[in-house]
Coordinates of C-alpha atoms in Angstrom, one line a residue:
M345 CA 9.0 -15.3 23.4
S346 CA 7.8 -14.1 27.1
T347 CA 4.6 -13.7 28.8
G348 CA 2.9 -9.9 28.4
Y349 CA 0.3 -8.1 26.3
L350 CA 1.0 -6.1 23.3
I351 CA -1.1 -2.9 21.7
G352 CA -1.1 -2.6 18.2
I353 CA -2.6 0.8 17.0
D354 CA -3.7 0.6 13.2
C355 CA -5.3 4.3 12.0
G356 CA -6.6 3.6 8.8
S357 CA -8.0 6.1 6.3
S358 CA -11.6 5.5 8.0
S359 CA -11.3 4.1 11.2
A360 CA -8.8 3.7 14.1
K361 CA -8.3 0.3 16.1
S362 CA -6.2 -0.4 19.0
V363 CA -6.0 -4.3 19.3
I364 CA -4.5 -6.2 22.6
F365 CA -2.7 -9.4 21.3
A366 CA -0.9 -12.2 23.5
T367 CA 2.6 -12.6 22.3
D368 CA 1.3 -15.8 20.9
G369 CA -1.1 -13.3 18.4
R370 CA -4.3 -14.1 20.0
I371 CA -6.6 -10.8 20.2
V372 CA -7.6 -10.2 23.7
G373 CA -9.2 -7.0 23.3
L374 CA -10.5 -4.5 20.7
G375 CA -11.2 -0.6 20.6
Q376 CA -12.5 0.4 17.3
A377 CA -13.5 4.2 16.3
R378 CA -14.5 6.4 13.0
V379 CA -12.2 9.0 12.1
A380 CA -13.6 11.6 10.0
Q381 CA -12.4 12.9 6.7
I382 CA -11.9 16.5 6.1
T383 CA -12.5 17.2 2.4
D384 CA -14.0 21.2 2.8
T385 CA -11.7 22.0 -0.3
P386 CA -12.0 20.3 -3.6
R387 CA -9.2 17.7 -4.0
H388 CA -8.3 18.3 -0.2
V389 CA -8.4 15.1 2.1
E390 CA -7.6 15.7 5.6
R391 CA -7.6 15.3 9.0
D392 CA -7.7 17.2 12.2
M393 CA -4.7 15.9 14.0
P394 CA -5.4 16.7 17.9
A395 CA -8.9 15.0 17.0
T396 CA -7.4 12.4 15.6
W397 CA -5.2 11.6 18.4
R398 CA -8.0 11.9 21.0
I399 CA -9.9 9.2 19.1
V400 CA -6.9 7.0 18.9
A401 CA -6.6 7.5 23.1
S402 CA -10.3 6.3 23.3
T403 CA -9.5 3.3 21.2
I404 CA -6.7 2.2 23.8
R405 CA -9.3 2.8 26.9
D406 CA -12.0 0.9 25.1
A407 CA -9.5 -2.0 24.4
L408 CA -8.2 -2.1 27.7
A409 CA -11.9 -2.0 28.9
D410 CA -12.6 -4.9 26.3
A411 CA -9.9 -7.2 27.6
G412 CA -10.7 -6.3 31.5
L413 CA -6.8 -5.3 31.8
T414 CA -5.2 -2.4 33.2
G415 CA -2.3 -0.2 31.6
T416 CA 0.4 -2.3 34.1
D417 CA -0.9 -5.3 31.7
I418 CA 0.6 -3.9 28.5
A419 CA 4.3 -4.7 27.8
G420 CA 4.8 -2.5 25.0
V421 CA 2.9 -0.4 22.5
G422 CA 3.5 -0.2 18.4
V423 CA 1.6 2.1 15.9
T424 CA 1.0 1.8 12.3
A425 CA -1.3 4.2 10.3
H426 CA -2.4 5.4 6.5
G427 CA 0.9 5.7 4.5
D428 CA 2.4 8.5 2.7
G429 CA 0.6 11.9 3.1
L430 CA 1.9 14.5 5.3
F431 CA 1.7 15.9 9.0
L432 CA 3.4 18.5 9.8
L433 CA 4.6 20.4 13.2
D434 CA 5.4 24.1 13.5
R435 CA 8.5 24.9 15.2
N436 CA 6.7 25.0 18.4
K437 CA 5.9 21.2 17.8
Q438 CA 2.2 21.8 17.4
P439 CA 0.5 21.0 14.6
L440 CA 0.6 23.3 11.6
G441 CA -2.6 23.1 9.5
H442 CA -4.6 19.7 8.7
G443 CA -2.7 16.2 8.5
I444 CA -2.9 15.5 4.6
M445 CA -3.9 12.1 3.8
S446 CA -3.0 10.1 1.0
L447 CA -6.1 10.3 -0.8
D448 CA -5.6 13.9 -1.2
S449 CA -4.8 15.2 -5.0
R450 CA -4.3 18.8 -4.4
A451 CA -0.6 18.1 -5.9
Y452 CA -1.4 16.5 -9.5
G453 CA -0.5 19.8 -11.1
I454 CA 3.1 19.5 -9.5
H455 CA 3.3 16.1 -10.2
D456 CA 2.4 16.4 -13.5
G457 CA 5.0 19.4 -13.9
W458 CA 7.7 17.1 -12.7
K459 CA 6.7 14.1 -15.2
S460 CA 6.6 16.8 -18.5
E461 CA 10.1 17.9 -17.4
G462 CA 11.2 14.4 -16.9
L463 CA 12.2 14.4 -13.2
L464 CA 10.3 11.5 -12.0
D465 CA 12.0 9.4 -14.0
R466 CA 15.4 10.7 -13.2
M467 CA 14.7 9.9 -9.8
M468 CA 14.4 6.4 -9.9
P469 CA 18.1 5.2 -9.4
V470 CA 18.5 7.1 -6.6
A471 CA 15.0 6.9 -4.8
G472 CA 14.1 3.7 -6.4
Q473 CA 10.4 5.0 -7.1
R474 CA 8.7 7.9 -8.8
P475 CA 7.0 10.4 -6.2
Y476 CA 3.3 10.1 -6.5
P477 CA 1.2 13.0 -6.2
Y478 CA 0.3 12.1 -2.8
S479 CA 3.7 11.6 -1.5
A480 CA 5.2 13.8 1.0
T481 CA 7.9 15.4 -1.3
T482 CA 4.9 16.2 -3.7
L483 CA 2.6 17.8 -1.2
L484 CA 5.6 20.1 0.2
A485 CA 6.5 21.3 -3.0
W486 CA 2.5 22.2 -3.2
I487 CA 2.5 24.0 0.0
K488 CA 5.8 25.8 -0.5
R489 CA 4.4 27.3 -3.9
H490 CA 0.6 27.7 -2.6
E491 CA 1.0 28.2 1.2
P492 CA 4.6 29.9 1.7
E493 CA 3.9 31.2 5.2
R494 CA 3.0 27.8 6.3
F495 CA 6.0 26.2 4.5
A496 CA 8.3 28.8 6.1
S497 CA 6.5 27.7 9.7
I498 CA 7.7 24.2 9.3
G499 CA 9.5 22.4 12.4
I500 CA 8.9 19.1 11.7
V501 CA 8.1 16.7 8.7
F502 CA 5.6 13.5 10.2
F503 CA 3.9 10.9 9.0
A504 CA 0.2 10.0 10.0
K505 CA 1.8 7.1 12.5
D506 CA 4.9 9.3 13.9
W507 CA 2.0 12.0 14.9
L508 CA 0.4 9.6 17.0
R509 CA 3.5 8.0 18.3
Y510 CA 5.0 11.5 19.1
C511 CA 1.3 12.1 21.2
L512 CA 2.4 8.9 23.1
T513 CA 5.9 9.8 23.7
G514 CA 6.9 13.6 23.1
K515 CA 9.4 12.1 21.3
I516 CA 10.3 13.0 17.6
A517 CA 11.1 10.1 15.3
T518 CA 10.0 8.3 12.1
D519 CA 10.9 4.9 11.1
L520 CA 12.7 3.4 8.2
T521 CA 9.8 2.1 6.2
E522 CA 8.1 5.4 6.3
A523 CA 11.1 7.6 5.6
S524 CA 11.4 5.7 2.4
T525 CA 8.5 6.6 1.0
A526 CA 10.2 9.8 0.1
F527 CA 13.2 11.2 1.4
T528 CA 15.8 8.5 1.3
D529 CA 18.2 7.2 -0.8
L530 CA 17.9 3.7 -2.1
H531 CA 21.0 2.1 -1.5
S532 CA 22.2 3.9 1.7
Q533 CA 18.6 4.1 3.1
S534 CA 19.3 7.6 4.6
Y535 CA 18.3 10.5 4.3
S536 CA 19.0 12.1 0.5
P537 CA 20.0 15.5 0.3
D538 CA 20.0 15.1 -3.5
I539 CA 16.5 14.2 -3.7
L540 CA 15.5 17.3 -1.3
S541 CA 17.7 19.2 -3.6
A542 CA 16.2 17.8 -7.2
L543 CA 12.6 18.8 -6.1
G544 CA 13.3 22.1 -4.4
L545 CA 12.7 21.1 -0.9
S546 CA 16.4 21.7 0.6
E547 CA 15.4 24.0 3.7
I548 CA 13.2 21.3 5.0
S549 CA 15.8 19.0 5.8
A550 CA 16.6 20.2 9.2
A551 CA 12.9 19.3 9.7
L552 CA 13.2 15.7 9.0
P553 CA 12.8 13.4 12.2
P554 CA 15.3 11.3 13.1
M555 CA 15.0 7.7 11.1
L556 CA 14.6 4.5 13.5
D557 CA 14.4 0.6 12.6
S558 CA 10.9 -0.1 13.1
C559 CA 11.3 -2.4 15.9
A560 CA 13.4 0.1 17.8
L561 CA 12.4 1.6 21.0
A562 CA 11.6 5.3 20.1
G563 CA 10.2 6.0 23.5
T564 CA 7.8 5.5 26.5
I565 CA 4.1 6.2 27.3
S566 CA 4.6 10.2 28.8
A567 CA 2.5 10.9 31.8
E568 CA 0.1 12.8 29.5
A569 CA -0.8 9.8 27.4
S570 CA -0.9 7.5 30.7
A571 CA -3.7 10.1 31.3
L572 CA -5.5 9.7 28.4
T573 CA -4.9 6.1 27.6
G574 CA -5.2 4.2 30.5
L575 CA -1.9 3.3 29.9
A576 CA 0.9 3.1 32.3
E577 CA 3.7 5.8 32.3
G578 CA 7.0 4.8 31.0
T579 CA 5.6 1.5 28.5
P580 CA 8.2 1.0 25.7
V581 CA 6.8 2.4 22.2
S582 CA 8.3 1.1 19.3
A583 CA 9.2 3.2 16.1
G584 CA 6.4 1.4 14.4
L585 CA 5.8 0.6 10.4
H586 CA 4.3 2.1 7.3
D587 CA 0.9 0.4 7.2
V588 CA 1.5 -2.0 4.1
T589 CA 4.3 -3.2 5.5
A590 CA 2.6 -3.7 8.8
A591 CA -0.2 -5.8 7.5
A592 CA 2.6 -8.0 5.5
V593 CA 4.7 -8.5 9.1
G594 CA 1.4 -9.7 10.7
L595 CA 0.6 -12.1 8.3
G596 CA 4.2 -13.4 9.1
Q597 CA 5.8 -12.5 6.0
V598 CA 9.2 -11.4 7.0
R599 CA 12.0 -12.8 5.4
P600 CA 13.5 -11.8 1.8
G601 CA 11.5 -13.7 -1.0
D602 CA 8.1 -13.4 1.1
M603 CA 5.7 -12.1 -1.1
T604 CA 2.3 -10.3 0.4
V605 CA -1.1 -9.8 -1.9
T606 CA -3.6 -7.5 -0.3
A607 CA -7.2 -7.0 -1.8
G608 CA -8.8 -4.3 0.0
T609 CA -9.6 -0.8 -1.0
F610 CA -6.1 -1.1 -3.2
S611 CA -4.4 -3.7 -4.8
I612 CA -1.2 -4.0 -2.8
N613 CA 1.5 -6.7 -3.9
E614 CA 4.8 -6.6 -1.8
V615 CA 7.7 -8.7 -1.9
L616 CA 10.8 -8.5 0.5
R617 CA 14.2 -8.6 -0.7
D618 CA 18.0 -8.5 0.4
H619 CA 18.9 -6.1 -2.1
P620 CA 17.4 -3.2 -4.0
V621 CA 15.8 -3.9 -7.1
I622 CA 14.5 -0.7 -9.9
G623 CA 11.9 -1.3 -12.2
T624 CA 9.3 1.0 -13.6
E625 CA 6.5 -1.0 -12.6
W626 CA 6.9 -1.0 -8.9
A627 CA 8.1 0.9 -6.0
C628 CA 11.5 -0.1 -3.9
R629 CA 11.4 1.2 -0.4
A630 CA 13.2 0.1 2.3
G631 CA 12.1 -2.7 4.7
Y632 CA 11.6 -2.9 8.3
R633 CA 15.6 -3.0 9.1
K634 CA 18.3 -1.7 7.2
G635 CA 19.5 -4.1 4.7
L636 CA 16.3 -5.4 3.7
W637 CA 13.9 -3.8 0.6
N638 CA 10.5 -4.0 0.0
C639 CA 9.4 -3.8 -3.6
M640 CA 5.8 -2.9 -3.9
A641 CA 3.1 -2.7 -6.9
I642 CA 0.1 -0.9 -5.9
S643 CA -3.0 0.0 -7.6
P644 CA -6.8 1.4 -6.7
A645 CA -8.3 -1.7 -8.2
S646 CA -9.4 -4.7 -5.7
A647 CA -11.9 -5.3 -3.4
S648 CA -13.2 -1.7 -3.9
N649 CA -15.0 -2.7 -6.9
L650 CA -16.9 -5.2 -4.9
E651 CA -18.1 -2.7 -2.4
W652 CA -19.0 -0.1 -5.1
M653 CA -21.6 -3.0 -6.6
A654 CA -22.8 -3.8 -3.4
R655 CA -24.0 -0.1 -2.9
Y656 CA -25.8 -0.3 -5.9
V657 CA -27.5 -3.6 -5.7
A658 CA -28.0 -3.4 -1.4
P659 CA -27.8 0.5 -0.4
D660 CA -28.9 0.0 3.2
D661 CA -27.2 -2.7 3.8
P662 CA -23.6 -2.4 5.1
E663 CA -22.9 -6.1 5.1
A664 CA -24.3 -6.1 1.4
A665 CA -20.6 -7.1 -0.4
A666 CA -20.0 -9.9 2.2
R667 CA -23.6 -11.4 1.6
L668 CA -22.7 -11.2 -2.4
I669 CA -19.5 -12.9 -2.0
E670 CA -21.3 -15.6 0.0
A671 CA -24.2 -15.9 -3.3
T672 CA -21.5 -15.8 -5.5
I673 CA -19.3 -18.8 -3.4
A674 CA -22.5 -20.7 -3.5
K675 CA -22.6 -20.9 -7.0
F676 CA -18.6 -22.1 -7.6
A677 CA -19.8 -25.7 -7.7
T678 CA -20.9 -25.0 -11.3
G679 CA -17.9 -25.6 -13.1
R680 CA -16.1 -22.7 -14.2
T681 CA -15.1 -24.1 -17.5
E682 CA -18.5 -25.2 -18.3
R683 CA -19.9 -21.8 -17.4
Q684 CA -18.8 -18.5 -19.7
I685 CA -18.3 -15.8 -17.1
P686 CA -18.2 -12.1 -18.3
L687 CA -14.5 -10.2 -18.4
Y688 CA -14.2 -7.2 -16.0
H689 CA -11.4 -4.4 -16.1
P690 CA -11.7 -3.5 -12.5
Y691 CA -10.9 0.2 -13.2
L692 CA -13.3 2.0 -11.5
F693 CA -10.5 4.2 -9.2
G694 CA -7.6 3.4 -10.8
S695 CA -5.4 1.1 -12.8
P696 CA -1.8 -0.3 -13.1
F697 CA -1.6 1.8 -16.7
E698 CA -0.7 5.2 -17.0
T699 CA -3.6 6.3 -19.0
P700 CA -6.3 7.1 -17.1
A701 CA -8.5 4.0 -17.1
T702 CA -12.2 3.0 -16.7
A703 CA -13.7 0.0 -15.4
S704 CA -15.5 -2.6 -18.0
F705 CA -17.7 -5.8 -18.5
L706 CA -17.1 -7.8 -21.4
G707 CA -19.4 -10.6 -23.0
V708 CA -22.1 -10.0 -20.9
Q709 CA -25.0 -12.2 -22.4
S710 CA -28.9 -12.0 -21.5
W711 CA -28.6 -15.4 -19.6
H712 CA -26.0 -13.8 -17.2
D713 CA -27.4 -13.5 -13.7
R714 CA -26.2 -11.2 -10.6
A715 CA -24.0 -13.9 -9.1
D716 CA -21.8 -14.2 -12.8
L717 CA -21.4 -10.5 -12.8
F718 CA -20.3 -10.3 -9.4
R719 CA -18.0 -14.0 -10.3
A720 CA -16.4 -11.5 -12.9
M721 CA -15.7 -8.6 -10.6
I722 CA -14.2 -10.9 -7.9
E723 CA -11.8 -12.6 -10.9
G724 CA -11.2 -9.5 -12.6
T725 CA -9.6 -8.0 -9.2
I726 CA -7.5 -10.8 -8.9
F727 CA -6.3 -10.6 -12.5
N728 CA -5.1 -7.3 -11.6
H729 CA -3.3 -8.7 -8.7
R730 CA -1.5 -11.2 -11.0
H731 CA -0.8 -7.8 -13.4
H732 CA 1.4 -6.6 -10.2
V733 CA 2.7 -10.2 -9.2
E734 CA 4.0 -10.9 -12.4
D735 CA 5.7 -7.4 -12.5
L736 CA 7.2 -8.5 -8.8
L737 CA 8.5 -11.5 -10.3
Q738 CA 10.8 -9.8 -12.1
T739 CA 12.7 -9.0 -9.0
G740 CA 13.6 -12.4 -8.3
G741 CA 12.4 -16.0 -6.7
V742 CA 9.2 -15.9 -4.3
R743 CA 9.6 -18.2 -1.0
Q744 CA 6.1 -18.2 -0.5
I745 CA 2.4 -16.0 -1.3
G746 CA 0.6 -14.9 1.8
I747 CA -3.1 -13.8 0.7
S748 CA -5.3 -11.6 3.0
G749 CA -8.4 -9.4 2.2
G750 CA -10.9 -9.8 -0.7
G751 CA -12.7 -12.7 1.2
S752 CA -9.7 -14.7 1.1
R753 CA -10.6 -16.2 4.2
R754 CA -12.8 -18.1 2.7
P755 CA -11.5 -21.4 1.0
E756 CA -13.2 -20.9 -2.3
I757 CA -11.6 -17.4 -2.6
G758 CA -8.3 -18.6 -1.3
Q759 CA -8.6 -21.6 -4.0
L760 CA -9.2 -18.8 -6.8
F761 CA -6.3 -17.1 -6.1
A762 CA -3.9 -20.6 -6.5
D763 CA -5.5 -20.8 -9.6
I764 CA -5.4 -17.5 -11.2
L765 CA -2.2 -16.8 -9.8
G766 CA -0.8 -20.2 -10.9
R767 CA 1.0 -20.6 -7.7
P768 CA 0.4 -21.9 -4.0
V769 CA -1.0 -19.4 -1.6
M770 CA -1.4 -19.2 1.7
T771 CA -4.3 -17.8 3.8
S772 CA -4.0 -16.5 7.4
P773 CA -6.4 -16.6 10.4
V774 CA -5.4 -13.2 11.7
R775 CA -8.2 -10.7 11.5
E776 CA -6.2 -7.6 12.3
A777 CA -2.9 -8.1 10.3
G778 CA -1.6 -4.9 10.2
A779 CA -2.5 -3.9 14.3
L780 CA -0.5 -7.4 14.6
G781 CA 2.4 -6.2 12.7
A782 CA 2.7 -2.8 15.1
A783 CA 2.5 -4.8 17.9
L784 CA 5.2 -7.0 17.2
T785 CA 7.5 -4.5 16.7
A786 CA 6.6 -3.5 20.2
A787 CA 7.7 -7.2 21.2
V788 CA 11.1 -6.5 19.8
A789 CA 11.6 -3.3 21.1
C790 CA 10.3 -4.1 25.0
G791 CA 12.4 -7.2 25.0
L792 CA 9.8 -9.7 24.6
A793 CA 11.2 -11.1 21.4
P794 CA 14.8 -11.2 19.8
S795 CA 14.0 -10.0 16.8
L796 CA 10.7 -10.1 14.1
E797 CA 11.8 -13.3 12.9
G798 CA 11.6 -14.5 16.5
A799 CA 8.6 -12.7 17.1
V800 CA 6.6 -14.1 14.4
D801 CA 7.9 -17.4 14.6
A802 CA 6.5 -17.7 18.3
L803 CA 2.9 -16.8 17.0
H804 CA 0.1 -19.7 17.1
M805 CA -0.9 -19.3 13.3
Q806 CA -2.1 -21.9 11.1
P807 CA -2.1 -20.5 7.7
R808 CA -4.1 -22.7 5.3
Q809 CA -2.2 -23.7 2.0
F810 CA -3.6 -23.7 -1.0
E811 CA -2.1 -25.7 -4.6
P812 CA -3.4 -24.6 -8.0
D813 CA -5.5 -26.7 -9.7
A814 CA -3.1 -27.6 -13.0
A815 CA -6.6 -27.6 -15.2
L816 CA -7.9 -24.7 -14.2
A817 CA -4.7 -22.6 -14.0
R818 CA -3.7 -23.6 -17.9
Y819 CA -7.6 -22.3 -18.1
Y820 CA -7.1 -19.2 -16.4
D821 CA -3.6 -18.5 -18.0
A822 CA -5.7 -18.1 -21.3
V823 CA -8.5 -15.7 -19.7
Y824 CA -5.8 -13.6 -18.1
G825 CA -4.0 -13.6 -21.6
R826 CA -7.2 -12.2 -23.4
Y827 CA -8.0 -9.6 -20.1
L828 CA -4.6 -8.3 -20.5
A829 CA -4.7 -8.4 -24.0
I830 CA -8.1 -6.6 -24.0
A831 CA -7.3 -3.8 -21.4
R832 CA -4.5 -3.0 -24.0
V833 CA -6.9 -2.9 -27.4
L834 CA -9.3 -0.1 -24.8
E835 CA -6.1 1.7 -23.4
P836 CA -6.3 4.5 -26.2
F837 CA -10.1 4.7 -26.1
W838 CA -9.8 5.6 -21.9
P839 CA -8.9 9.3 -22.1
S840 CA -12.7 10.1 -24.6
L841 CA -14.2 7.6 -21.6
H842 CA -13.3 10.0 -18.6
S843 CA -15.7 12.9 -18.5
D844 CA -14.1 16.7 -19.2
Q845 CA -12.3 17.8 -16.3
G846 CA -12.9 21.5 -17.3
D847 CA -10.7 24.5 -15.9
D848 CA -11.0 23.1 -12.0
Y849 CA -8.5 20.2 -13.0
P850 CA -4.7 20.6 -11.7
K851 CA -2.9 22.0 -14.4
A852 CA 0.7 20.6 -14.8
E853 CA 3.4 23.3 -12.9
P854 CA 6.5 23.4 -14.2
Q855 CA 9.5 22.5 -12.1
H856 CA 11.6 25.6 -11.7
E857 CA 14.7 24.1 -9.6
K858 CA 17.4 22.8 -11.1
L859 CA 18.5 19.4 -10.8
P860 CA 21.8 18.6 -8.6
E861 CA 24.7 18.3 -11.2
N862 CA 25.6 14.7 -9.4
L863 CA 22.2 13.3 -9.7
A864 CA 21.8 14.3 -13.3
A865 CA 24.8 13.0 -14.1
E866 CA 23.9 9.5 -12.1
A867 CA 20.1 9.8 -13.3
A868 CA 20.3 11.1 -16.7
P869 CA 17.1 10.7 -18.5
S870 CA 17.0 6.9 -18.2
L871 CA 15.5 4.0 -16.4
A872 CA 17.5 1.4 -14.2
M873 CA 17.1 -2.2 -15.4
P874 CA 15.8 -4.4 -12.5
G875 CA 18.6 -6.1 -10.9
S876 CA 21.3 -5.1 -13.1
G877 CA 22.6 -2.2 -11.4
K878 CA 22.7 -0.6 -15.2
V879 CA 20.6 2.1 -16.8
A880 CA 18.6 0.9 -20.4
P881 CA 18.6 4.3 -22.6
P882 CA 15.0 5.6 -22.9
P883 CA 12.6 5.1 -25.6
S884 CA 13.5 7.4 -28.7
E885 CA 11.1 10.5 -28.3
A886 CA 10.8 10.8 -31.8
A887 CA 9.4 7.3 -32.2
T888 CA 5.8 7.2 -33.3
A889 CA 3.2 6.2 -31.2
P890 CA 1.4 3.0 -32.8
T891 CA -2.4 3.7 -34.2
I892 CA -5.1 2.3 -32.6
T893 CA -5.6 0.3 -35.2
Q894 CA -2.2 -1.3 -34.4
T895 CA -2.8 -1.6 -31.0
M896 CA -5.6 -3.8 -31.8
T897 CA -4.4 -6.0 -34.2
A898 CA -1.3 -6.6 -31.8
A899 CA -3.7 -7.3 -28.8
I900 CA -5.6 -9.3 -30.9
A901 CA -2.9 -11.5 -32.2
A902 CA -2.0 -11.8 -28.3
T903 CA -5.2 -13.2 -27.6
Q904 CA -4.6 -16.1 -29.9
A905 CA -1.2 -17.0 -28.5
P906 CA -0.7 -19.1 -25.5
A907 CA -0.5 -16.9 -22.5
V908 CA 3.1 -17.6 -20.5
P909 CA 1.9 -19.5 -17.0
I910 CA 2.9 -17.4 -14.3
G911 CA 3.8 -21.0 -12.6
S912 CA 6.5 -21.8 -15.0
I913 CA 8.7 -19.1 -12.7
P914 CA 10.1 -21.5 -10.4
L915 CA 9.9 -21.0 -6.7
Q916 CA 12.9 -20.0 -4.6
H917 CA 14.5 -22.3 -2.8

């Protein structure tokens, strides 16, 4: 790859970063700032769009100053930001209200109405996923119903990174990874009129922006953006990426069969495929170019659990989670099979199960100490990743597994991932994977690299490899079997453990739009089987749900049977 510097902008749920990279992936400059969330209304989590842009512009200036560079030293710019949600412009291309973040829950009533009418499942064969409560389509349906004047004023439908790129270039566009979170046909990877019609949103079709491959040139830095950021007018800007995909690219995961496991606020697990694979346990979205798909299994049940515990153990120490990980790792020398550790289900904020779940410790004894409980939490979050990884293995073979977040840069944690997953894993020295992924798309857009694969191959990264310890892998197979079986025993009790939501909880709102006949015929109430291209009949609605006693009996039996080792599924060659 030729010489030059690249900027990757990563605007997450709490902060924005602008990172300057050399073309070999080295960080040479960083600017970072907090970005406020607006939570004035219950269940609304929003962002002031102009304020967010001003903050991002300031981080670009700070990054240039940190690197001792000027705008003319920058060859290209790439942008990523928190995915899903909704950022709207009016017909004059001005912000239409606040941007809505993926943490927003106002549209749960719309979502539950769609679910009760079977619409979510009928979307699967066409969209490759069910809309989420925070999906752009669900939020648009909420706005149409509750803010009709705002809905009628929509000129452009954006996602967070599209708004920032528009501020940089003045050009309207989105990219394939972002558009596929809500609006595209799984197979053609183009906008789907059927999806819009089914969800009662046909009138916003004209507001959907042109859709580009992530590495395409989306525009250049405008004179206005140059004055605010210090970047040179005319600097190329790529289309960019959804944040989940950007992080995978930054770790070097760009080829079919590459799996990425990210332990952050969410448990993010994804694998690239060269064909679409539909299943109920994952979303199948578009990859960074046409002809590539990303199967993603996600739940809000990962390292956020460790942060939660740290806040209670040391509320005044912002580094408490890292310190607790260090203290726990110091006791890893004690053989895991020689010391019984409690089980922990990391469902503080959500889980892979449809039933609203709760977190729990099981097997706690009087002699357990804080390090034992924290180790249980670390193991529990990795068990949750394994839950998703096992689902994703149904989509095909795996070439390699990259791990990031959750303390995985420590070799002890990297090894723990390998032992619990029962598979070889690698960790990367990259600190800002999302920003690097965005920057690498800019390398292609400005001509410094021939392709994203080529840009990744030019990086001077030395990932660290971890092989599972055979004895510990067998041990963790049994522990994971108990972990999963107990979760299924507890599942019937979870609803009663949740506090009463009262009248303030969003009620299911019925869907009044009629499903188009062609979509109804293609996707009658049924589910596509992974990789088969066929649909299986739905389970009988008349079937009687198992009693709690039956569930417990079956789960106890499962704990007495050997778990199927995840490593028994061979690596793809």
